[in-house]
Coordinates of C-alpha atoms (C1' of nucleotides) in Angstrom, one line a residue:
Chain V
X133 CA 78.7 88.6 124.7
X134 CA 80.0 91.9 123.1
X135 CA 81.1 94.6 125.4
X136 CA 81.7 98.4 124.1
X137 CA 82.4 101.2 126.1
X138 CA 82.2 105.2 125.4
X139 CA 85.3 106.2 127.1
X140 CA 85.1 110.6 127.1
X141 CA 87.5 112.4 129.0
X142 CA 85.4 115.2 130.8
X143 CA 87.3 118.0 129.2
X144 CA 84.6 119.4 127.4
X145 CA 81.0 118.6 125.6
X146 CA 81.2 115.9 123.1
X147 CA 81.2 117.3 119.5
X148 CA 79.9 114.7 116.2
X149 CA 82.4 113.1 115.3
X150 CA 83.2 111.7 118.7
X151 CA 79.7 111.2 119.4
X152 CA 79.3 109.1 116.2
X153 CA 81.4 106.8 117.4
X154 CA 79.8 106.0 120.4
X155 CA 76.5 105.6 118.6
X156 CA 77.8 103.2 116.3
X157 CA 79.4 101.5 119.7
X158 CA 75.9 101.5 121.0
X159 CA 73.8 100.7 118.1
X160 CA 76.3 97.4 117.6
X161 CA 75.9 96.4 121.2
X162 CA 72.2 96.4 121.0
X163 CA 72.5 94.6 117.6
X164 CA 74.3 92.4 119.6
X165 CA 72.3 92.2 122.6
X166 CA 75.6 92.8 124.3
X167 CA 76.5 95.7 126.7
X168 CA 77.5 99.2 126.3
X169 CA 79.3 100.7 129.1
X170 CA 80.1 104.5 129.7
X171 CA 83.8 105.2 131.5
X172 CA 84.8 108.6 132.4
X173 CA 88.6 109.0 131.3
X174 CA 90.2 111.6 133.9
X175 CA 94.0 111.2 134.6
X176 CA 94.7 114.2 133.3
X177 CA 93.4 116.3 136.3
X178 CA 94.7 119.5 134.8
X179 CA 92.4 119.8 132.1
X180 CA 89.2 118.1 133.9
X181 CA 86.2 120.9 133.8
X182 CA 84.1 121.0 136.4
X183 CA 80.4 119.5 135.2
X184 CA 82.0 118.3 131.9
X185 CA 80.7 114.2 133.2
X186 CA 77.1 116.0 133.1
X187 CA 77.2 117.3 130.0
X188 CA 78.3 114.2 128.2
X189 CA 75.7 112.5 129.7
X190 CA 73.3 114.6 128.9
X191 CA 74.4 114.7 125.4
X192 CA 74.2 111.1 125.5
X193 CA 70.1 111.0 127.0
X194 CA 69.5 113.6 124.6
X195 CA 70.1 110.8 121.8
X196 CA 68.7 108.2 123.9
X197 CA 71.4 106.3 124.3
X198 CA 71.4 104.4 127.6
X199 CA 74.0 102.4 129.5
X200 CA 74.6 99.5 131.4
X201 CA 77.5 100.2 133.2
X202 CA 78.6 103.8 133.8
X203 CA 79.4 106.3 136.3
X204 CA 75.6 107.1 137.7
X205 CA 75.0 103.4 137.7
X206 CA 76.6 100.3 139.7
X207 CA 77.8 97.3 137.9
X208 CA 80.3 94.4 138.9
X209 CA 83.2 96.8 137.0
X210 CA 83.5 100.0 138.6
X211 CA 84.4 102.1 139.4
X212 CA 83.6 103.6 135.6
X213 CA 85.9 106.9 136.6
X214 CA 89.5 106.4 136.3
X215 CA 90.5 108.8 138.7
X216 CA 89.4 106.9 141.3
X217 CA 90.8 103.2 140.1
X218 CA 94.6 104.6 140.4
X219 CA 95.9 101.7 142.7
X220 CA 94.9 99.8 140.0
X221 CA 96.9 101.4 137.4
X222 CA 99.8 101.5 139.8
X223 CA 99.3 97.8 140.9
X224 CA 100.3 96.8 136.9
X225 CA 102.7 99.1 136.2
X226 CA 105.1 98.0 139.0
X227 CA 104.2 94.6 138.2
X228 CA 105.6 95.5 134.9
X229 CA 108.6 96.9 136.6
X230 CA 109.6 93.7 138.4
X231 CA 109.2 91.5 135.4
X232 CA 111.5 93.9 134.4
X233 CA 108.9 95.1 131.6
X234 CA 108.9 98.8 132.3
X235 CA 111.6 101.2 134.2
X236 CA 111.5 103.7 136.3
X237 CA 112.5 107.1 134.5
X238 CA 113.9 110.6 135.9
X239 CA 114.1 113.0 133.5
X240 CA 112.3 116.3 133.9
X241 CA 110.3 117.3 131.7
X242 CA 112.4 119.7 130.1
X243 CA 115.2 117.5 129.9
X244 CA 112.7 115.6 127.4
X245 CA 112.1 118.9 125.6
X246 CA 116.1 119.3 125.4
X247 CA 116.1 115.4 124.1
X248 CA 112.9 116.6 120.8
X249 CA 114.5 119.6 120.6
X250 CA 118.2 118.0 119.4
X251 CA 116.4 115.7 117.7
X252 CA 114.4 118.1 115.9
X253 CA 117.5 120.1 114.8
X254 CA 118.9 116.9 113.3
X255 CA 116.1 115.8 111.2
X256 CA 115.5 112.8 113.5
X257 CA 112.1 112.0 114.6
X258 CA 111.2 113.1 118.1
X259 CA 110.7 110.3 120.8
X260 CA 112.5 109.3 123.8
X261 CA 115.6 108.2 123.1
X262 CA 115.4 105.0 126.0
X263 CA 118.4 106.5 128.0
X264 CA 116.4 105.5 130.8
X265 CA 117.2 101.7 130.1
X266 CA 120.3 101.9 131.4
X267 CA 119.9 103.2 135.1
X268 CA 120.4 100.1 136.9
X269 CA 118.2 99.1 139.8
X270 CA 121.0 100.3 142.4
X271 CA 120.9 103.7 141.0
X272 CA 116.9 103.7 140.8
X273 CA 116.3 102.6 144.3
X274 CA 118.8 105.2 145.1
X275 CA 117.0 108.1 143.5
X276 CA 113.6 106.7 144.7
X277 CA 114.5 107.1 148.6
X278 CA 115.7 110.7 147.4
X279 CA 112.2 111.3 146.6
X280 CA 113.4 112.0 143.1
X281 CA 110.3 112.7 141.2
X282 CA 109.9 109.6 138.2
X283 CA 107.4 108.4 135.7
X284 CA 107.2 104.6 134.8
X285 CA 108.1 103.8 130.9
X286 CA 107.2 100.7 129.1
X287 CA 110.1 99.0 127.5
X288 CA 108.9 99.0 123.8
X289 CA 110.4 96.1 121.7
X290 CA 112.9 97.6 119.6
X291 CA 113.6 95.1 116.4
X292 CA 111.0 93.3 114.2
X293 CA 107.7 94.6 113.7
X294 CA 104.0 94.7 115.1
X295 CA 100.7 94.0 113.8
X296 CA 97.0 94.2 114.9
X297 CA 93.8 94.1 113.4
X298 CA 91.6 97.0 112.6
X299 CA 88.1 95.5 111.9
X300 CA 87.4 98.6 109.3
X301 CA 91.0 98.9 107.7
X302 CA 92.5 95.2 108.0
X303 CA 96.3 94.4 108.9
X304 CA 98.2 97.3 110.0
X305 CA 102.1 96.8 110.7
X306 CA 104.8 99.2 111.9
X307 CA 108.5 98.6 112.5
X308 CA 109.3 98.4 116.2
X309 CA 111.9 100.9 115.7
X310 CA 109.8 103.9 115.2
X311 CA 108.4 103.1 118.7
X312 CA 109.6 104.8 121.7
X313 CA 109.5 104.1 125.6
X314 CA 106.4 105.4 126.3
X315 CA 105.5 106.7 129.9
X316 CA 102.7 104.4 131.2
X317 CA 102.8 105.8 134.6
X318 CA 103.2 109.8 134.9
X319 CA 105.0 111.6 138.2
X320 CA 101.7 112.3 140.1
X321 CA 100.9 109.0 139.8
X322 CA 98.4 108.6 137.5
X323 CA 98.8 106.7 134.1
X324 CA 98.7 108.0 131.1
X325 CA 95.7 107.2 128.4
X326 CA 98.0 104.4 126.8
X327 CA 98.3 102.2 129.9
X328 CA 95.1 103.2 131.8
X329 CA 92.4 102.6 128.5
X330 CA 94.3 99.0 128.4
X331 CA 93.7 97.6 132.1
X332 CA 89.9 98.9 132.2
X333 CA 89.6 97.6 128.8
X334 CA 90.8 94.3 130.1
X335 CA 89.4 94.3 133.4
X336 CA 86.2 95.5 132.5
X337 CA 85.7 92.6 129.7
X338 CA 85.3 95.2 126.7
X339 CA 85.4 93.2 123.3
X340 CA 85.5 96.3 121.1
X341 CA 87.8 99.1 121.5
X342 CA 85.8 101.7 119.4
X343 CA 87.5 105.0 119.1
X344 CA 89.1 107.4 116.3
X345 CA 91.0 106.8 114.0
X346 CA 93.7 109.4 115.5
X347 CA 94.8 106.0 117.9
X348 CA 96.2 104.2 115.2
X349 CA 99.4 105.3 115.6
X350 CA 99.6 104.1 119.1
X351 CA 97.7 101.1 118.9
X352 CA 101.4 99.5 118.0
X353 CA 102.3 100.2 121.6
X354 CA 99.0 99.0 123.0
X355 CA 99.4 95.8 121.4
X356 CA 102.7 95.4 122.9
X357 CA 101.7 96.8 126.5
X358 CA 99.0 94.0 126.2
X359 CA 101.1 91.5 125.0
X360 CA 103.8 91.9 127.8
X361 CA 100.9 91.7 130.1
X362 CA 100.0 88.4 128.7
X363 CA 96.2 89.4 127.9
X364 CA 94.1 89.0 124.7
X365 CA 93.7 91.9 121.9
X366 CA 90.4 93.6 121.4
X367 CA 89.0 93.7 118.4
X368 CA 89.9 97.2 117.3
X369 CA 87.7 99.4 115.5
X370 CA 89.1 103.0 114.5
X371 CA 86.5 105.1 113.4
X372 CA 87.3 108.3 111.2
X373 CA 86.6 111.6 111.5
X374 CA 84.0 114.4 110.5
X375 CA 85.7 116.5 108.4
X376 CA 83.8 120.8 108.2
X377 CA 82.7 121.9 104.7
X378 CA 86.0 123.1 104.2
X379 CA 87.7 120.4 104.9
X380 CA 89.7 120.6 108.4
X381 CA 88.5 119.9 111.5
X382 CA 84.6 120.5 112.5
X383 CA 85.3 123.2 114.6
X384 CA 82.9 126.3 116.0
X385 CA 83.6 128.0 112.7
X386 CA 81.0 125.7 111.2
X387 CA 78.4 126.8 113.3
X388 CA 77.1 124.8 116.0
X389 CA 79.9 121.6 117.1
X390 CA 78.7 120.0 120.0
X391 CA 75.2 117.4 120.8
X392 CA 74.1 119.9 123.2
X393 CA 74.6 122.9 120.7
X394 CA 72.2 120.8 118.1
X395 CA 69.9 120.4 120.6
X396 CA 69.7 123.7 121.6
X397 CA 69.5 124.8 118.0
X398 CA 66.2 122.9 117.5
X399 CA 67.6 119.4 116.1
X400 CA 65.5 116.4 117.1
X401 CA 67.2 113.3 118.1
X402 CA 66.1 111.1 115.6
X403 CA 67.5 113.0 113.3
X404 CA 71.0 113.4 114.3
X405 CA 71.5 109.9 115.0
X406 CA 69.6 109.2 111.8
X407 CA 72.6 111.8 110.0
X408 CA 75.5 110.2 111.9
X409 CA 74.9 106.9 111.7
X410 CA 74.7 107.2 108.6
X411 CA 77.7 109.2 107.5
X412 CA 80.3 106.4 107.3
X413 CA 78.1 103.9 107.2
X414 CA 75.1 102.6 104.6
X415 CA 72.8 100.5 104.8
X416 CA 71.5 99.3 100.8
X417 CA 71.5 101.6 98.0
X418 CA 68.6 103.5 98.8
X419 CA 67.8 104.3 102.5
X420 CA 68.3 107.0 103.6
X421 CA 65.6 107.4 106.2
X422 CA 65.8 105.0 108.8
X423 CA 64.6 104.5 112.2
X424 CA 66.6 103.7 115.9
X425 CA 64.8 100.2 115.6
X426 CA 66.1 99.4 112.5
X427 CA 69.6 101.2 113.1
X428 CA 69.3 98.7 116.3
X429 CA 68.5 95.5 113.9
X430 CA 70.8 96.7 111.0
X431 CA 73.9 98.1 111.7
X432 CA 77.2 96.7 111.4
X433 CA 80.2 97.5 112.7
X434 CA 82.0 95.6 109.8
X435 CA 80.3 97.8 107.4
X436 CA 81.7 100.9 108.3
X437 CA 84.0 103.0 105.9
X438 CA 87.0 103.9 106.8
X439 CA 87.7 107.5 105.1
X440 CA 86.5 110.7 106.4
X441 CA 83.2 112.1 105.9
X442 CA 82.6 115.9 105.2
X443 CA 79.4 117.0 107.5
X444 CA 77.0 118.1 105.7
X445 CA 74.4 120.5 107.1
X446 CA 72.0 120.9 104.4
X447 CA 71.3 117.0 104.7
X448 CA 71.0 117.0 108.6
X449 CA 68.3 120.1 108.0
X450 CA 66.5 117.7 105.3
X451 CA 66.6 115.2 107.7
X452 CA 65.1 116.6 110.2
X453 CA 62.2 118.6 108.4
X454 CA 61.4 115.1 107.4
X455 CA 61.3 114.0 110.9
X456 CA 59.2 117.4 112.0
X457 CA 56.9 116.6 109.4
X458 CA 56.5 112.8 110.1
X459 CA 55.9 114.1 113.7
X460 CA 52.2 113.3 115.6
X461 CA 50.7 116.8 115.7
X462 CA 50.2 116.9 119.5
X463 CA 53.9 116.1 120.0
X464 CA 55.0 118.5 117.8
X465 CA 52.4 121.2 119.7
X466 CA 53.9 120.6 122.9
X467 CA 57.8 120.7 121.4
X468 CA 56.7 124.3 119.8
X469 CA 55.2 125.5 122.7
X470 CA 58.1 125.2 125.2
X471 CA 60.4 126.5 122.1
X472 CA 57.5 129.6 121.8
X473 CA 57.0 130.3 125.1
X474 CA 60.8 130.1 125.9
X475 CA 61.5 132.8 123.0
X476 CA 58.3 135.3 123.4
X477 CA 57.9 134.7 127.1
X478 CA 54.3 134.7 126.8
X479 CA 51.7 132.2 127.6
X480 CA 51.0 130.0 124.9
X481 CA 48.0 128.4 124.4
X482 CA 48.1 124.9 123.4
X483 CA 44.6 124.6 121.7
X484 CA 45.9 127.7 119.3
X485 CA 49.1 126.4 118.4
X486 CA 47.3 122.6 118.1
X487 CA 45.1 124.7 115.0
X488 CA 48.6 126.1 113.9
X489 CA 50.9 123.4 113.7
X490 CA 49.1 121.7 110.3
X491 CA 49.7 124.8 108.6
X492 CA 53.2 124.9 109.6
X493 CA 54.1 121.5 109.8
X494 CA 55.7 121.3 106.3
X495 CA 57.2 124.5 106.7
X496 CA 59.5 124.2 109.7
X497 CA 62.8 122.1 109.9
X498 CA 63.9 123.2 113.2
X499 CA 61.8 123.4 116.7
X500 CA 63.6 127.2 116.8
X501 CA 62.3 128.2 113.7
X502 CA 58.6 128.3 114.9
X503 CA 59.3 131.7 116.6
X504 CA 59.8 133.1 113.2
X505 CA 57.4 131.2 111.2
X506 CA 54.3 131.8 113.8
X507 CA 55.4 133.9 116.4
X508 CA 52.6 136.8 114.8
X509 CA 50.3 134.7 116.0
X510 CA 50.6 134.9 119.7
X511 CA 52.6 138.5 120.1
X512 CA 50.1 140.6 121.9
X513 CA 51.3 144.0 121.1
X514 CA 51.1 144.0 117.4
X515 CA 53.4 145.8 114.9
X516 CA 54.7 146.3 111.9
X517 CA 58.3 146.1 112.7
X518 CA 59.1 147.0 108.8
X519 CA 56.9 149.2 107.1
X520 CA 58.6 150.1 104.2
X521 CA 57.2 146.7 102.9
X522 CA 53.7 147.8 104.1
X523 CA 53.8 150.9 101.4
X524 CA 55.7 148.5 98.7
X525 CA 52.7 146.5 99.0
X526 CA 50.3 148.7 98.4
X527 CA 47.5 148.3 95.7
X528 CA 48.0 149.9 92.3
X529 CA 50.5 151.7 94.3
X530 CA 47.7 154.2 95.2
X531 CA 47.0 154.6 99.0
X532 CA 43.5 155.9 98.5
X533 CA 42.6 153.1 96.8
X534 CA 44.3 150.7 99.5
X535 CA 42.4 152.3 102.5
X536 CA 39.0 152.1 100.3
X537 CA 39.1 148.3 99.8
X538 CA 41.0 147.0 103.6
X539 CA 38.0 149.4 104.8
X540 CA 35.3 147.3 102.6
X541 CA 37.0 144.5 104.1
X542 CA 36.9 145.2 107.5
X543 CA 32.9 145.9 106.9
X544 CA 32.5 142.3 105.7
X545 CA 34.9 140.9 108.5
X546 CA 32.6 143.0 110.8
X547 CA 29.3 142.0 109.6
X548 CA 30.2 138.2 109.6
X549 CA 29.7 135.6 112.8
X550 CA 33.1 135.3 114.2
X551 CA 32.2 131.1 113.8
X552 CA 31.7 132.2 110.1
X553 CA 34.9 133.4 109.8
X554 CA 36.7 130.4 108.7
X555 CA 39.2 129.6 105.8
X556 CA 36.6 128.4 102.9
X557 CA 34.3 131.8 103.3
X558 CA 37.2 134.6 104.1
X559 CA 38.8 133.0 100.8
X560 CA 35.6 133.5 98.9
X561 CA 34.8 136.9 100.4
X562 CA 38.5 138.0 99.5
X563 CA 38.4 136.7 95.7
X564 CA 34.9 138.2 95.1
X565 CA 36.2 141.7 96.9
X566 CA 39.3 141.8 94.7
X567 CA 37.3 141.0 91.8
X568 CA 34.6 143.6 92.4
X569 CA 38.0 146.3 93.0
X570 CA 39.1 145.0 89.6
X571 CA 42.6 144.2 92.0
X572 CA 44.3 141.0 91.5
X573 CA 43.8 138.4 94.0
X574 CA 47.3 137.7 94.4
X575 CA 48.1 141.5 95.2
X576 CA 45.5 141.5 97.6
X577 CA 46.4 138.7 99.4
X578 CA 50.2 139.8 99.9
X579 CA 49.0 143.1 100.9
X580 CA 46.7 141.5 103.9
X581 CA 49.6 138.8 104.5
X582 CA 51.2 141.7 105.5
X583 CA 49.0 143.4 107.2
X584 CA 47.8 140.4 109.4
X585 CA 51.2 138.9 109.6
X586 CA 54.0 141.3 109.9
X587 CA 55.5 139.3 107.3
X588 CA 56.0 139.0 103.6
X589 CA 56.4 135.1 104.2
X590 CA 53.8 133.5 106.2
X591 CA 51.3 130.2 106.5
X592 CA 48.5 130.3 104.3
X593 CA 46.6 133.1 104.6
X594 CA 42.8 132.1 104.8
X595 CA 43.7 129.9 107.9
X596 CA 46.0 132.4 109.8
X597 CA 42.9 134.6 109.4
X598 CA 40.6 132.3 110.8
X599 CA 42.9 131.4 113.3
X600 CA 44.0 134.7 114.1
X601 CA 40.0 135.5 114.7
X602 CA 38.0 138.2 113.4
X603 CA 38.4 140.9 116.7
X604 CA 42.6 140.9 116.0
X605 CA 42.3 141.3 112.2
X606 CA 39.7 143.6 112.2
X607 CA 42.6 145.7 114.4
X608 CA 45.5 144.8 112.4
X609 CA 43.7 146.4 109.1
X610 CA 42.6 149.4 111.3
X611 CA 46.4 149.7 112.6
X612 CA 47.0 149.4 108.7
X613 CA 45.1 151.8 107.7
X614 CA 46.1 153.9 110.8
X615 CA 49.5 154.0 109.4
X616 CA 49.1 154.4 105.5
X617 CA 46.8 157.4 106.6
Chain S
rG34 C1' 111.8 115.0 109.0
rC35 C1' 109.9 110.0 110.0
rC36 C1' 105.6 106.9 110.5
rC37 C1' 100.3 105.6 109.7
rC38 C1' 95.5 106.1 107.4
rC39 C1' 92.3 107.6 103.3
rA40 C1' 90.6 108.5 97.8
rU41 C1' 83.1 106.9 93.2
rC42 C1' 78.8 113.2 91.2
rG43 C1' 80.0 119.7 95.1
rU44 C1' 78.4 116.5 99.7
rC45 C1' 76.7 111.6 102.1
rU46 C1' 76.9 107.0 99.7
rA47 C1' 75.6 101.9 96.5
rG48 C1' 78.4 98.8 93.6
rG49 C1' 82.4 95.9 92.2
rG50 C1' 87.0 92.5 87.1
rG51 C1' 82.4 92.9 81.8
rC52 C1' 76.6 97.8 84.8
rU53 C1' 73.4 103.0 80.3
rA54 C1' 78.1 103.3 87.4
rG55 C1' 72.3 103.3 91.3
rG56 C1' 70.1 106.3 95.4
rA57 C1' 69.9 110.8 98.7
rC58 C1' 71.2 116.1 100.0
rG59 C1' 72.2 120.5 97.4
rC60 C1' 71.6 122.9 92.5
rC61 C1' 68.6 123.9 87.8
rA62 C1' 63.8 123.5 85.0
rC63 C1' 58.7 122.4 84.9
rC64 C1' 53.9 121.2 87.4
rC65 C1' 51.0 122.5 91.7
rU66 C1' 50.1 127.3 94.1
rC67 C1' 47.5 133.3 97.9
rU68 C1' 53.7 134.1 99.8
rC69 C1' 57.0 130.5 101.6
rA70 C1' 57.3 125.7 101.9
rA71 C1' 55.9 120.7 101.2
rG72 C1' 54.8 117.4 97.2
rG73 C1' 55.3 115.6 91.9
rU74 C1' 58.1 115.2 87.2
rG75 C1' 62.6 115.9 84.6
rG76 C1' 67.8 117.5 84.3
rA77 C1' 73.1 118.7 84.9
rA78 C1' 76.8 116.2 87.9
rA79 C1' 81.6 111.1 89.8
rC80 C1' 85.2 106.2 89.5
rA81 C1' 92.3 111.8 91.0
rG82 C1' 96.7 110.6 87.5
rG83 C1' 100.4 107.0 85.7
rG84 C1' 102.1 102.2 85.4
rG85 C1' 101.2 97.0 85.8
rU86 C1' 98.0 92.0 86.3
rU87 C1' 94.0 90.4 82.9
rC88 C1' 90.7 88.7 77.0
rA89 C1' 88.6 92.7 80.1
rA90 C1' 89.9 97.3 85.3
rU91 C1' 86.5 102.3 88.2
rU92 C1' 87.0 97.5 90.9
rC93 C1' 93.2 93.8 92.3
rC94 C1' 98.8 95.4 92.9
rC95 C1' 102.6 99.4 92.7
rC96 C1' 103.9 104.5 92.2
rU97 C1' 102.5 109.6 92.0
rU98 C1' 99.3 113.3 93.6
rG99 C1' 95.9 115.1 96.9
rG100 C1' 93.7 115.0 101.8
rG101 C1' 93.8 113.6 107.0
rG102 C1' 96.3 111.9 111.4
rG103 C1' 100.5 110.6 114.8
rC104 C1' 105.5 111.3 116.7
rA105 C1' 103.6 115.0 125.0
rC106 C1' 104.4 113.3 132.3
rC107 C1' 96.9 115.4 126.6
rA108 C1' 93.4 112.3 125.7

RNA sequence: GCCCCCAUCGUCUAGGGGCUAGGACGCCACCCUCUCAAGGUGGAAACAGGGGUUCAAUUCCCCUUGGGGGCACCA
């Protein structure tokens, strides 16, 4: 059975790129029918934030991606947080030791910067030079009883070369001697990334070590740590990056970076795992629209491509406009509601916005753009926040003649049944005013979209009317009027 | 400096020794139309360059160029 693991380090939310990876890790273990397993990666205590675990999680529900094994759930693994598996990690690096594997180092850490520093001025790649090699066990039990502070370095191989597999790139093969002694055990104790992400990857029974593409480098040593330990590769799959429109990184200057940040900017989940699953990864020719049960039957891990993909943020708005649209009206209703009432802090009423939402529907590609698109509908105090575009709007550009027809309108609005008042007989009653004004339809109707909506852009105007009701546009057009007076 | 990875329209991609190099986003035009959308139709738009291999290369190999990453007691 497969085995993949999302292994964050709680230093921060997840942003896309990193996220993308573990939803391809997930998608291929459901493919599978394998496991997915969540480990928290904190043995660097330094930069741990506070709540960080939380947030990745939550980034992680927010998608719907559950998990087997993880911190917040038992399993025959754990603990899933390294911080607290430390004897561990200590247990195999002195084994390493006594096999004679690994060595016990005492350089301070800016004795190492000396060591880059020379190196740097020489032209010589930086790495540690493996003076440690040569303290015999004498002189390291020696400094030990001192209390000398040490770190535990794995004796790299230092002629021939090493190979792995990447399932996305092929054969990859370095020369041992541009690998260094790499610490495996640090001086507080705790291991370093390298040597920690190989015994819980071992331990823990993970089949795929999914991650990006940054590790290659590295993975040299890995194979070697593993080797020396006498265990089985993984199958290694390093997945690239998400590059920002301009190129570099995805940072903040690209607007919003992390899951929660989409979420809170009115993405839906299907759509961002619809987007990033499918950056890197294709399915045919021609879908581009494709469920989480048929990511889950479909994806491949094999099929993934192995250069970097720009993010595009037009397409994930497509996306999910497509995915608003395809929405069941009540669901959408209750989305926009918590969005509306969260942003006008007003009670909204359900049943209205239910009359609302197939008139906006095919307008809106985020949840937070409702408050934009239909928030005239439910402010209670009313007003025109621009009216400049009131006067620009005017008919014949002659305000007698405006007040003369929104007052013959407001007679008919008064004189009909508020039940009347409904899209089919306000657009009649509108053509067959302008007509009888000699004032083209279209002029009219921006002038009352205006009037009724605050806005120059708005839903259909005949059914914000009748959805507005006859007692609040029969005051808007008297506020109008009020203010072209 | 050394090492590693990557390279099809602007972007995401399909394809792969012989194709009019396909789809999608975005863009443009037209249709629809009360604004804006949505929808429909059509259009412009790509195999980075140079060497090989081959009857044939965008596809395989090498080099160049360009882009990205690594060389921490961070992950």
């Amino acid at each position: 059975m497969v085995r993949l693991r999302y292994a964050p380090s709680p230093t921060g939310d997840p942003h896309l790129g990193n996220i993308r990876t573990a939803i391809w890790s997930w998608l291929y273990a459901k493919k599978m029918n394998g496991q997915f397993i969540i480990r928290i990666e904190d043995t660097d205590q330094a930069r741990t934030i506070d709540g960080a675990t939380d947030r990745i999680l939550n980034s992680l529900s927010f998608l719907g991606i559950d998990w087997d094994e993880g911190p917040t759930t038992s399993g025959k693994y754990g603990p899933y947080i390294q911080s607290k598996r430390k004897e561990t990690y200590v247990k195999y690096a002195e084994e390493l030791v006594q096999s004679d594997l690994a060595y016990y180092a005492f350089e301070t850490p800016s004795e190492l910067a000396a060591i880059r520093e020379e190196q740097k001025k020489q032209g010589l790649p930086p790495g540690y030079d493996g003076r440690g090699r040569l303290i015999n066990k004498t002189q390291a039990k020696e400094f030990l009883d001192k209390k000398i502070p040490y770190v535990i370095r794995f004796k790299m191989p230092q002629e021939g070369e090493t190979s792995f597999t990447d399932l996305i790139r092929g054969k990859i093969t370095v020369q041992n001697k541009t690998l260094d002694d790499l610490i495996i055990l640090k001086s507080d104790g705790f291991p370093t990334y390298h040597f920690a992400h190989i015994i819980d990857d071992h331990l823990m029974e993970i089949t795929h070590v999914t991650r990006g593409d940054e590790w290659i480098p590295s993975t040299p040593k890995h194979v070697a740590i593993i080797a020396a330990l006498g265990w089985e590769l993984p199958i290694y799959v390093h997945t690239p990056i998400i590059l920002g429109p301009d190129g570099g990184k995805l940072s903040k200057r690209h607007g919003a970076r992390s899951v929660l940040d989409y979420k809170e900017d009115g993405y839906l989940p299907q759509a961002v795992m619809n987007y990033l699953a499918m950056t890197g990864w294709a399915l045919d020719d021609k879908t581009n629209i494709i469920s989480i049960d048929e990511l889950k039957k479909h994806f491949d891990l094999h099929q993934l491509l192995p250069n970097p993909a720009t993010f595009d943020e037009d397409k994930l708005n497509w996306l999910n406009g497509i995915y608003m649209r395809e929405m069941p009206l009540d669901e959408l209703a209750n989305i926009l509601q918590k969005q509306l009432t969260k942003d006008l802090n007003e009670d909204i009423s359900l049943e209205t916005l239910k009359k609302i939402v197939p008139i906006i529907q095919e307008r809106i590609n985020k949840i937070n753009e409702i408050t934009n698109i239909a928030g005239f509908f439910f402010k209670k105090d009313f007003q025109f926040t621009d009216l400049e575009i009131l006067h620009k709007n005017i008919l014949e550009n002659n305000v007698e003649k405006t007040i003369t027809v929104l007052l013959s309108i407001i007679e008919k609005f008064e004189k009909i049944d508020e039940k009347k008042l409904i899209t089919a007989n306000v657009e009649q009653l509108l053509r067959s005013n302008a007509e009888a004004n000699n004032i083209k339809p279209g002029k009219l109707f921006m002038l009352l979209r205006i009037i009724v909506t605050g806005q120059k852009v708005s839903p259909p105007l005949f059914e914000t009317i009748e959805i507005v009701g006859k007692n609040k546009v029969i005051q808007r057009l008297q506020t109008a009027i009020q203010k072209l007076s």
